[in-house]
Amino acid sequence: MAEAKAEQWKKTACILCGSNCGVLVQLGGRDGREIIRVRGDKEHPSSKGYTCNKALQLNYYQSARGRLTTPLRRREDGSFEEIDWDTAIAEIAQRLMAIRDEHGGDGILYYGGGGQGNHLGGGYSPALRRALRSRYRGNALAQEKTGLSWVFDRMVGGFYHGDFEHCQTALLVGKNPWQSNGFPRARVTLRQMAKDPNRKLIVIDPRVTETAELADIHLRVRPGRDAWLLSAILGQLVQQDLIDHDWLGAHAQGQDAVIQALREIAVADYAAFAGIAMAQIEDVAQILGQTDSLSVLEDLGIEMAPNSTVNSYHCVLLFLLTGNFGKAGAVNLPSQLVNLFTPDKISPERDERGYETGYKTTPVTQSRIISGLVPCNIIPDEILTDHPDRFRAMLIESANPVHSLADAKRMREALAALDLVVVIDIAMTETAKLADYVLPASSQYEKPEMTFFNFEFPENCAHLRGPLMAPLPGTLSEPEIHARLLEAIDPFDDEVLADLRHAASEGLDAYTEAFAAASRANPKISQYGAYVLYRTLGPSLPRGMAEAAAIWGIAQMFAVSQGASLARAGFEGAPAEAGNKLFAALLKAQSGLIFSIDEPEDSFRRNRLPGGVVNLHLPEMLDKVKELANYDAAETSAEFPLVLAAGERRSYTANTIVRDPAWAKSNNALTLSINPEDAANLGINDGGGAMLTTARDSVKVVVEVDKRMLPGTISLPNGFGLSYPDAGGREVVTGISPNELTAAEDRDDFTYTPWHKFVRARLEAIGKR
């Protein structure tokens, strides 16, 4: 094919992971709606032309079979019938109001709001939830990051991130950026680090991942024993006096109790228990204690494993004890357009142990709510009960909890027990099949979209993407769906909206003044802010960009709170003026833009803790560190002698929005990996079949013998086990859905995050059971 002319390429972003690399795409095929070519966008200020192989497969998302094009309503026999939008909106609104009026709005749980490429639609849900008086919400972060969130809120006063482009030393814990990114241009940055003799890359992972192959030091920790390894490193730092006392004295509190506890750790014993040679512990401690700058990144390998919250506590201690916070190349608090982790209101109440009391809990099980999120593993327990305060309805947006949450069978039972389930999605997902109503959304390339994974430091990038094409007929954007539901529940005075629409037609400055005045005069304006912006500012925006209206409010709030960083990026003036400049620039910048430039001292200013000092002493976590001396680790058994990692990122796996299995260009995407020694002992050959069994279920798998696997461990890829229509329209399931094998009760005892990376299992050659 001849090289496409420049004007034939459209700018957008990849939506398959949180890095959201800028890409150029060429459209063609059926009605010009297929993405036929993809390449990196060199003008994108963060990814700079970089993209991994996964972005090349974006058309498998955009042009997938089975797109929903009309609202669906469940019949009494369980089948679905097509209905029009007006009927769907009216009926759903009436049923939601009936539940609210009889049981209270707390009986309605909102779940989802976006994935790794689409956060804009979910930003319009709070107005609807306020009309319903629905306080409880959840999303996938509550099965991954709430332990980390609880820790960083109380230690550094906000979400932190490392500067991996400039750090001298990088420590990656349970993270394989080669496949899952986590910072811009991950593969380029990893290669640069590996080639530079003055930089060090340290990886903690049981498997010899692609990232581990580049590492200077790879710590192949035994599954479930990360806490002992991390404690051993911390103990070595303290006992060899490799910590930064001067930095701690100037910037920290609570370190004395922590240092004393770490002095008592039996470092060599902990290392042996974790399966790590003492010499490696010594080497790592020397590097961390002497490096000029350290960046730390943890991920699901330890966050979906035993001791997940105390693992996160250890990771923060590593960079605080060595003084690697609030300085160039180290860990900092980035500016954020939207805080995806709602800050906890830390209760001043304490019990006799110093533990927090008075925190928010779920209505039935009284489980801890962190970052405003109901724990995912607890959701079925909040439904499958006769408790009067149980959840009665779920509104599920751009999420598939039946497939993505632990114990899929129990999740299906929970949804079946609800009085109402409404799903907003582009396809008939595993969750949508259980809904009472399914509302078809436009795809992420058919409307304005944006993500709020703006975590970089010192320069932070944002990318407001315009639609590549018109919405598929019959679909609506999520903002429009939320607006219509809100209008059916709590209609707005159109005269007020008309005045604001007129002001918007006169420009952003006039609109800013009018919106401020209207908000002061009418509290409902602020209560339903995103909706008001959508219906008043939205129509005046460039064609197809109405859904971007909520970004104006975000830009205004950012200008108030982060004016200095905004000014360094070129958006100067009083807050209202700077906010309008930022919003206008976002609308115009097709490749995204740098919206914030930070200085290291900004991290201390952003720290929400009293005095801006960091805090090392969390009694709940320090007691758990001390309890490690009992060596009470999660163990396998004679019945289940292997540890299954249920959901591993591979070259052709990403998130589950790509439902077409044809996108997986290698058999590796669908196979179970096992160490050669284990395979030989079980009599299983490479490419052979086997029966995989956990406490929840048994499934047939195809085995791939892989020497990179640690003996005693096996792994399945994430993102498969999804139904997808074949050419004749018949639904076919390809691969294994990992959560058919996981158990909700296998979870962290503090934040309830699941042990997806530590599922006890056995494997048997077929015919040898």
Coordinates of C-alpha atoms in Angstrom, one line a residue, residues 15 20 110-125 137-141 144 340 395-401 404 424-425 444 447 449-453 478 482 655-657:
I15 CA -6.9 2.8 24.9
N20 CA -2.7 6.1 26.4
Y110 CA -23.0 2.7 40.9
Y111 CA -20.1 0.6 39.4
G112 CA -17.5 1.5 36.8
G113 CA -17.3 4.8 35.0
G114 CA -14.6 4.0 32.6
G115 CA -11.6 1.8 32.0
Q116 CA -8.1 2.5 30.7
G117 CA -9.1 4.8 27.9
N118 CA -12.4 6.4 28.8
H119 CA -12.9 8.5 31.9
L120 CA -14.9 11.4 30.4
G121 CA -18.3 9.7 30.5
G122 CA -18.0 8.6 34.1
G123 CA -17.4 12.2 35.0
Y124 CA -21.1 12.9 34.2
S125 CA -22.4 10.3 36.6
R137 CA -19.8 3.4 44.2
G138 CA -17.2 1.0 43.1
N139 CA -14.8 0.2 40.3
A140 CA -11.8 -2.0 39.4
L141 CA -9.4 0.2 41.4
E144 CA -6.1 -3.3 42.8
L340 CA -8.9 9.2 40.6
L395 CA -26.0 0.9 37.5
I396 CA -22.9 -0.5 35.7
E397 CA -21.1 1.8 33.2
S398 CA -18.3 0.6 31.0
A399 CA -17.4 -2.2 33.3
N400 CA -17.8 -6.0 33.3
P401 CA -17.6 -7.1 36.9
S404 CA -13.2 -9.0 36.0
I424 CA -24.2 0.9 29.8
D425 CA -21.7 -0.6 27.3
Q444 CA -14.3 5.4 22.5
K447 CA -17.1 10.6 20.8
E449 CA -12.7 11.0 25.3
M450 CA -10.0 11.6 27.8
T451 CA -8.3 9.7 30.6
F452 CA -7.1 11.1 33.9
F453 CA -4.0 9.0 34.2
E478 CA -22.5 8.2 28.3
H482 CA -26.7 10.4 32.1
N655 CA -7.9 -5.2 28.9
T656 CA -11.2 -6.9 28.1
I657 CA -12.6 -4.2 25.8

